[in-house]
Amino acid sequence: MMERYSRQTLFSPIGENGQKLLGQKHVLLIGAGALGTGNAEALVRAGIGRLTIVDRDYVEWSNLQRQQLYSEEDARGKLPKAIAAKARLEKINSEVEIVALVDDVTAESLENFVKEEHVSLLLDATDNFDIRLIMNDISQKYGIPWIYGACVGSYGLSFTVLPGETPCLQCLLNTVPLGGATCDTVGIISPVVGMVVAHQVAEALKLLTGNTEACRRKLVSFDLWKNHYVSMDVSKMKQAGCKSCGENRTYPNLDFENQTKTAVLCGRDSIQIRPSITGGRDLAGLKRVLVERGMAVEGNPYLLSFEIENHRLVAFKDGRVLIHGTKDVQAAKSLYYRYFG
Ligand SMILES: [Zn+2]
């Protein structure tokens, strides 16, 4: 066991003691795309105690260029990312406990999770700003640090939010340009992923080995194509009146009533519908019905997929349905009700 981590424990700020601490920590990783797979592999190799990965998507061919844990087999089988990532990570380090959740992150699901499980760190690897704002409020409410990471094109950005110390994401929203494009609209090159992952993992290692004082506390952004690197002091942007971290905080992003059930997935011709069904969807039963209606259904134990009128419909075990090939919510809903209603 010690041989495995010998090069890391030789690094004096970590040492044997830091390694021991690391082995007791639980990281909640939100998103298992490019940033998620990079962060997961590094932390699992480093020997964290437990990693929970939440992701709502399945592996597609366009992911393989930069999402380092996935193979052609995963794309061919449309394996959910969390499941494929867990299988690969367990081969890399069997000492780490890895939990895969094929699910959408909502304010409610995230809050229930951190109430039940002790989470040492929230790691952002989502491309969804609404989810980041939910993470931000959970982080403030439960005093758990989180590490923001984003990348698109050749541009990347990272910031570590330490509750009670640094400004939070809500404080920065109106003052710092945080970008809006996603890689589905302008593309992305893989080295920028590696650079953001490096910044996130370094910060995670500091936090998880008892070296919080070494955390960066500045917002970094870089463009690897244009050769820009900026480290911005944002400490003065902490706002006393902030609704998420200020004195009279209300955690606006945890208001369950604000959560929409239908979401247009950013930058993609896809709509997600999340019905309020409990106990999940009976995929075997659904498959029988669809086959009887003449559909060519593909799938695995986690999802079913079939095509209809130039749309691809993917039904997940947790109840969600993705409708690819449209941005029209009404059209998506009518397809949903025709096949699942
Ligand atoms: Zn704030």
PDB file of C-alpha atoms in Angstrom, residues 77-264:
ATOM      1  CA  GLY A  77     -22.908   0.281 -25.597  1.00  0.00           C
ATOM      2  CA  LYS A  78     -24.210   3.768 -24.637  1.00  0.00           C
ATOM      3  CA  LEU A  79     -23.039   3.053 -21.111  1.00  0.00           C
ATOM      4  CA  PRO A  80     -23.956   5.708 -18.526  1.00  0.00           C
ATOM      5  CA  LYS A  81     -20.831   7.755 -17.824  1.00  0.00           C
ATOM      6  CA  ALA A  82     -20.919   7.184 -14.067  1.00  0.00           C
ATOM      7  CA  ILE A  83     -21.029   3.404 -14.584  1.00  0.00           C
ATOM      8  CA  ALA A  84     -18.280   3.336 -17.232  1.00  0.00           C
ATOM      9  CA  ALA A  85     -16.089   5.636 -15.101  1.00  0.00           C
ATOM     10  CA  LYS A  86     -16.526   3.469 -12.011  1.00  0.00           C
ATOM     11  CA  ALA A  87     -15.568   0.291 -13.914  1.00  0.00           C
ATOM     12  CA  ARG A  88     -12.384   1.896 -15.261  1.00  0.00           C
ATOM     13  CA  LEU A  89     -11.441   3.544 -11.926  1.00  0.00           C
ATOM     14  CA  GLU A  90     -11.782   0.270 -10.039  1.00  0.00           C
ATOM     15  CA  LYS A  91      -9.194  -1.241 -12.359  1.00  0.00           C
ATOM     16  CA  ILE A  92      -6.856   1.673 -11.618  1.00  0.00           C
ATOM     17  CA  ASN A  93      -7.139   1.551  -7.812  1.00  0.00           C
ATOM     18  CA  SER A  94      -9.188  -1.138  -6.062  1.00  0.00           C
ATOM     19  CA  GLU A  95      -8.479   0.424  -2.648  1.00  0.00           C
ATOM     20  CA  VAL A  96     -10.775   3.390  -3.306  1.00  0.00           C
ATOM     21  CA  GLU A  97     -14.499   3.001  -2.705  1.00  0.00           C
ATOM     22  CA  ILE A  98     -16.306   4.296  -5.789  1.00  0.00           C
ATOM     23  CA  VAL A  99     -20.014   4.988  -5.931  1.00  0.00           C
ATOM     24  CA  ALA A 100     -21.696   5.710  -9.281  1.00  0.00           C
ATOM     25  CA  LEU A 101     -25.025   7.555  -9.418  1.00  0.00           C
ATOM     26  CA  VAL A 102     -26.801   7.842 -12.772  1.00  0.00           C
ATOM     27  CA  ASP A 103     -28.875  10.831 -11.884  1.00  0.00           C
ATOM     28  CA  ASP A 104     -29.633  14.452 -12.432  1.00  0.00           C
ATOM     29  CA  VAL A 105     -28.441  16.854  -9.756  1.00  0.00           C
ATOM     30  CA  THR A 106     -31.224  18.920  -8.254  1.00  0.00           C
ATOM     31  CA  ALA A 107     -31.202  21.125  -5.168  1.00  0.00           C
ATOM     32  CA  GLU A 108     -33.257  18.483  -3.406  1.00  0.00           C
ATOM     33  CA  SER A 109     -31.113  15.476  -4.368  1.00  0.00           C
ATOM     34  CA  LEU A 110     -27.864  17.249  -3.513  1.00  0.00           C
ATOM     35  CA  GLU A 111     -29.127  18.480  -0.162  1.00  0.00           C
ATOM     36  CA  ASN A 112     -30.425  15.024   0.779  1.00  0.00           C
ATOM     37  CA  PHE A 113     -27.075  13.522  -0.168  1.00  0.00           C
ATOM     38  CA  VAL A 114     -24.914  15.843   1.947  1.00  0.00           C
ATOM     39  CA  LYS A 115     -27.293  15.450   4.898  1.00  0.00           C
ATOM     40  CA  GLU A 116     -26.923  11.667   4.833  1.00  0.00           C
ATOM     41  CA  GLU A 117     -23.268  11.294   3.888  1.00  0.00           C
ATOM     42  CA  HIS A 118     -20.230  13.046   5.200  1.00  0.00           C
ATOM     43  CA  VAL A 119     -18.763  14.900   2.207  1.00  0.00           C
ATOM     44  CA  SER A 120     -15.306  16.509   2.524  1.00  0.00           C
ATOM     45  CA  LEU A 121     -15.293  18.328  -0.808  1.00  0.00           C
ATOM     46  CA  LEU A 122     -17.617  19.142  -3.708  1.00  0.00           C
ATOM     47  CA  LEU A 123     -15.893  19.063  -7.071  1.00  0.00           C
ATOM     48  CA  ASP A 124     -17.492  20.860  -9.997  1.00  0.00           C
ATOM     49  CA  ALA A 125     -17.143  19.112 -13.330  1.00  0.00           C
ATOM     50  CA  THR A 126     -20.483  20.079 -14.808  1.00  0.00           C
ATOM     51  CA  ASP A 127     -21.075  22.356 -17.776  1.00  0.00           C
ATOM     52  CA  ASN A 128     -24.293  23.588 -16.240  1.00  0.00           C
ATOM     53  CA  PHE A 129     -24.428  26.917 -14.454  1.00  0.00           C
ATOM     54  CA  ASP A 130     -27.657  26.184 -12.585  1.00  0.00           C
ATOM     55  CA  ILE A 131     -26.039  23.148 -10.975  1.00  0.00           C
ATOM     56  CA  ARG A 132     -22.990  25.211  -9.998  1.00  0.00           C
ATOM     57  CA  LEU A 133     -25.271  27.674  -8.235  1.00  0.00           C
ATOM     58  CA  ILE A 134     -26.928  24.803  -6.364  1.00  0.00           C
ATOM     59  CA  MET A 135     -23.486  23.456  -5.354  1.00  0.00           C
ATOM     60  CA  ASN A 136     -22.544  26.956  -4.244  1.00  0.00           C
ATOM     61  CA  ASP A 137     -25.508  27.230  -1.860  1.00  0.00           C
ATOM     62  CA  ILE A 138     -25.050  23.694  -0.514  1.00  0.00           C
ATOM     63  CA  SER A 139     -21.389  24.514   0.093  1.00  0.00           C
ATOM     64  CA  GLN A 140     -22.312  27.619   2.090  1.00  0.00           C
ATOM     65  CA  LYS A 141     -25.164  25.998   4.007  1.00  0.00           C
ATOM     66  CA  TYR A 142     -23.170  22.933   5.078  1.00  0.00           C
ATOM     67  CA  GLY A 143     -19.688  24.481   5.243  1.00  0.00           C
ATOM     68  CA  ILE A 144     -18.188  22.240   2.556  1.00  0.00           C
ATOM     69  CA  PRO A 145     -15.560  23.742   0.204  1.00  0.00           C
ATOM     70  CA  TRP A 146     -16.117  23.439  -3.532  1.00  0.00           C
ATOM     71  CA  ILE A 147     -13.844  23.852  -6.526  1.00  0.00           C
ATOM     72  CA  TYR A 148     -15.221  25.524  -9.611  1.00  0.00           C
ATOM     73  CA  GLY A 149     -13.822  24.407 -12.946  1.00  0.00           C
ATOM     74  CA  ALA A 150     -14.878  25.265 -16.478  1.00  0.00           C
ATOM     75  CA  CYS A 151     -13.447  25.025 -19.956  1.00  0.00           C
ATOM     76  CA  VAL A 152     -14.514  25.749 -23.500  1.00  0.00           C
ATOM     77  CA  GLY A 153     -12.539  26.181 -26.728  1.00  0.00           C
ATOM     78  CA  SER A 154      -8.981  26.882 -25.578  1.00  0.00           C
ATOM     79  CA  TYR A 155     -10.131  28.774 -22.481  1.00  0.00           C
ATOM     80  CA  GLY A 156     -10.259  27.462 -18.924  1.00  0.00           C
ATOM     81  CA  LEU A 157     -11.066  28.805 -15.479  1.00  0.00           C
ATOM     82  CA  SER A 158     -10.923  27.645 -11.871  1.00  0.00           C
ATOM     83  CA  PHE A 159     -11.722  29.022  -8.436  1.00  0.00           C
ATOM     84  CA  THR A 160     -11.806  27.465  -4.996  1.00  0.00           C
ATOM     85  CA  VAL A 161     -14.703  28.529  -2.782  1.00  0.00           C
ATOM     86  CA  LEU A 162     -13.860  28.278   0.924  1.00  0.00           C
ATOM     87  CA  PRO A 163     -17.041  28.953   2.953  1.00  0.00           C
ATOM     88  CA  GLY A 164     -16.584  31.726   5.508  1.00  0.00           C
ATOM     89  CA  GLU A 165     -13.440  32.947   3.801  1.00  0.00           C
ATOM     90  CA  THR A 166     -13.519  33.549   0.041  1.00  0.00           C
ATOM     91  CA  PRO A 167     -16.322  35.134  -1.976  1.00  0.00           C
ATOM     92  CA  CYS A 168     -18.821  32.591  -3.304  1.00  0.00           C
ATOM     93  CA  LEU A 169     -19.985  32.109  -6.879  1.00  0.00           C
ATOM     94  CA  GLN A 170     -23.066  34.248  -6.239  1.00  0.00           C
ATOM     95  CA  CYS A 171     -20.789  37.141  -5.092  1.00  0.00           C
ATOM     96  CA  LEU A 172     -18.791  36.908  -8.319  1.00  0.00           C
ATOM     97  CA  LEU A 173     -21.746  36.534 -10.685  1.00  0.00           C
ATOM     98  CA  ASN A 174     -22.247  40.179 -11.530  1.00  0.00           C
ATOM     99  CA  THR A 175     -18.625  41.293 -11.389  1.00  0.00           C
ATOM    100  CA  VAL A 176     -16.507  38.645 -13.112  1.00  0.00           C
ATOM    101  CA  PRO A 177     -16.995  37.461 -16.696  1.00  0.00           C
ATOM    102  CA  LEU A 178     -17.555  33.736 -16.282  1.00  0.00           C
ATOM    103  CA  GLY A 179     -18.435  32.888 -19.900  1.00  0.00           C
ATOM    104  CA  GLY A 180     -21.567  31.334 -21.311  1.00  0.00           C
ATOM    105  CA  ALA A 181     -20.595  29.189 -24.308  1.00  0.00           C
ATOM    106  CA  THR A 182     -20.411  25.422 -23.993  1.00  0.00           C
ATOM    107  CA  CYS A 183     -18.181  22.967 -25.842  1.00  0.00           C
ATOM    108  CA  ASP A 184     -21.190  21.752 -27.804  1.00  0.00           C
ATOM    109  CA  THR A 185     -21.376  25.103 -29.548  1.00  0.00           C
ATOM    110  CA  VAL A 186     -17.729  26.201 -29.999  1.00  0.00           C
ATOM    111  CA  GLY A 187     -15.751  22.992 -29.490  1.00  0.00           C
ATOM    112  CA  ILE A 188     -12.858  22.312 -27.160  1.00  0.00           C
ATOM    113  CA  ILE A 189      -9.252  21.117 -27.274  1.00  0.00           C
ATOM    114  CA  SER A 190      -8.100  18.546 -24.753  1.00  0.00           C
ATOM    115  CA  PRO A 191      -5.039  20.340 -23.252  1.00  0.00           C
ATOM    116  CA  VAL A 192      -7.280  23.002 -21.726  1.00  0.00           C
ATOM    117  CA  VAL A 193      -9.135  20.210 -19.935  1.00  0.00           C
ATOM    118  CA  GLY A 194      -5.835  18.945 -18.513  1.00  0.00           C
ATOM    119  CA  MET A 195      -4.904  22.432 -17.340  1.00  0.00           C
ATOM    120  CA  VAL A 196      -8.196  22.996 -15.488  1.00  0.00           C
ATOM    121  CA  VAL A 197      -7.990  19.504 -14.003  1.00  0.00           C
ATOM    122  CA  ALA A 198      -4.433  20.232 -12.793  1.00  0.00           C
ATOM    123  CA  HIS A 199      -5.642  23.365 -10.989  1.00  0.00           C
ATOM    124  CA  GLN A 200      -8.636  21.569  -9.454  1.00  0.00           C
ATOM    125  CA  VAL A 201      -6.709  18.486  -8.331  1.00  0.00           C
ATOM    126  CA  ALA A 202      -3.877  20.538  -6.804  1.00  0.00           C
ATOM    127  CA  GLU A 203      -6.430  22.475  -4.762  1.00  0.00           C
ATOM    128  CA  ALA A 204      -8.249  19.277  -3.814  1.00  0.00           C
ATOM    129  CA  LEU A 205      -5.003  17.676  -2.597  1.00  0.00           C
ATOM    130  CA  LYS A 206      -4.253  20.738  -0.446  1.00  0.00           C
ATOM    131  CA  LEU A 207      -7.729  20.682   1.103  1.00  0.00           C
ATOM    132  CA  LEU A 208      -7.835  16.933   1.650  1.00  0.00           C
ATOM    133  CA  THR A 209      -4.366  16.596   3.198  1.00  0.00           C
ATOM    134  CA  GLY A 210      -4.801  19.342   5.794  1.00  0.00           C
ATOM    135  CA  ASN A 211      -3.013  22.050   3.803  1.00  0.00           C
ATOM    136  CA  THR A 212      -5.898  24.517   3.392  1.00  0.00           C
ATOM    137  CA  GLU A 213      -3.557  27.460   4.037  1.00  0.00           C
ATOM    138  CA  ALA A 214      -1.820  26.598   0.724  1.00  0.00           C
ATOM    139  CA  CYS A 215      -5.044  27.058  -1.297  1.00  0.00           C
ATOM    140  CA  ARG A 216      -4.854  29.563  -4.125  1.00  0.00           C
ATOM    141  CA  ARG A 217      -7.696  31.974  -3.215  1.00  0.00           C
ATOM    142  CA  LYS A 218      -7.411  33.671  -6.620  1.00  0.00           C
ATOM    143  CA  LEU A 219      -9.516  33.088  -9.677  1.00  0.00           C
ATOM    144  CA  VAL A 220      -7.340  31.746 -12.479  1.00  0.00           C
ATOM    145  CA  SER A 221      -8.189  31.805 -16.132  1.00  0.00           C
ATOM    146  CA  PHE A 222      -6.128  30.990 -19.170  1.00  0.00           C
ATOM    147  CA  ASP A 223      -6.279  30.650 -22.908  1.00  0.00           C
ATOM    148  CA  LEU A 224      -3.802  28.079 -24.152  1.00  0.00           C
ATOM    149  CA  TRP A 225      -4.229  29.120 -27.789  1.00  0.00           C
ATOM    150  CA  LYS A 226      -3.836  32.858 -27.221  1.00  0.00           C
ATOM    151  CA  ASN A 227      -1.165  32.311 -24.549  1.00  0.00           C
ATOM    152  CA  HIS A 228      -2.952  34.245 -21.810  1.00  0.00           C
ATOM    153  CA  TYR A 229      -2.781  33.430 -18.104  1.00  0.00           C
ATOM    154  CA  VAL A 230      -4.549  35.606 -15.524  1.00  0.00           C
ATOM    155  CA  SER A 231      -4.631  35.193 -11.755  1.00  0.00           C
ATOM    156  CA  MET A 232      -7.256  37.577 -10.365  1.00  0.00           C
ATOM    157  CA  ASP A 233      -7.522  38.686  -6.741  1.00  0.00           C
ATOM    158  CA  VAL A 234     -11.261  38.547  -6.052  1.00  0.00           C
ATOM    159  CA  SER A 235     -11.120  38.837  -2.240  1.00  0.00           C
ATOM    160  CA  LYS A 236     -12.742  42.305  -2.286  1.00  0.00           C
ATOM    161  CA  MET A 237     -15.704  40.946  -4.207  1.00  0.00           C
ATOM    162  CA  LYS A 238     -17.119  39.129  -1.193  1.00  0.00           C
ATOM    163  CA  GLN A 239     -20.428  40.904  -0.637  1.00  0.00           C
ATOM    164  CA  ALA A 240     -21.900  41.366   2.827  1.00  0.00           C
ATOM    165  CA  GLY A 241     -25.397  41.354   1.323  1.00  0.00           C
ATOM    166  CA  CYS A 242     -24.864  38.172  -0.709  1.00  0.00           C
ATOM    167  CA  LYS A 243     -27.963  35.957  -0.600  1.00  0.00           C
ATOM    168  CA  SER A 244     -25.808  32.822  -0.537  1.00  0.00           C
ATOM    169  CA  CYS A 245     -22.944  33.678   1.834  1.00  0.00           C
ATOM    170  CA  GLY A 246     -23.896  37.015   3.463  1.00  0.00           C
ATOM    171  CA  GLU A 247     -25.332  37.720   6.901  1.00  0.00           C
ATOM    172  CA  ASN A 248     -28.981  37.472   5.892  1.00  0.00           C
ATOM    173  CA  ARG A 249     -28.583  34.566   3.540  1.00  0.00           C
ATOM    174  CA  THR A 250     -31.582  32.785   2.065  1.00  0.00           C
ATOM    175  CA  TYR A 251     -29.857  30.260  -0.268  1.00  0.00           C
ATOM    176  CA  PRO A 252     -31.943  31.318  -3.299  1.00  0.00           C
ATOM    177  CA  ASN A 253     -30.664  28.439  -5.421  1.00  0.00           C
ATOM    178  CA  LEU A 254     -32.047  25.822  -3.053  1.00  0.00           C
ATOM    179  CA  ASP A 255     -35.632  26.933  -3.487  1.00  0.00           C
ATOM    180  CA  PHE A 256     -37.179  23.665  -4.665  1.00  0.00           C
ATOM    181  CA  GLU A 257     -40.126  25.434  -6.267  1.00  0.00           C
ATOM    182  CA  ASN A 258     -37.698  27.041  -8.717  1.00  0.00           C
ATOM    183  CA  GLN A 259     -36.576  23.736 -10.175  1.00  0.00           C
ATOM    184  CA  THR A 260     -37.920  23.092 -13.636  1.00  0.00           C
ATOM    185  CA  LYS A 261     -38.929  19.614 -14.638  1.00  0.00           C
ATOM    186  CA  THR A 262     -38.175  20.129 -18.299  1.00  0.00           C
ATOM    187  CA  ALA A 263     -34.726  21.327 -19.276  1.00  0.00           C
ATOM    188  CA  VAL A 264     -33.279  22.299 -22.636  1.00  0.00           C
TER     189      VAL A 264
END
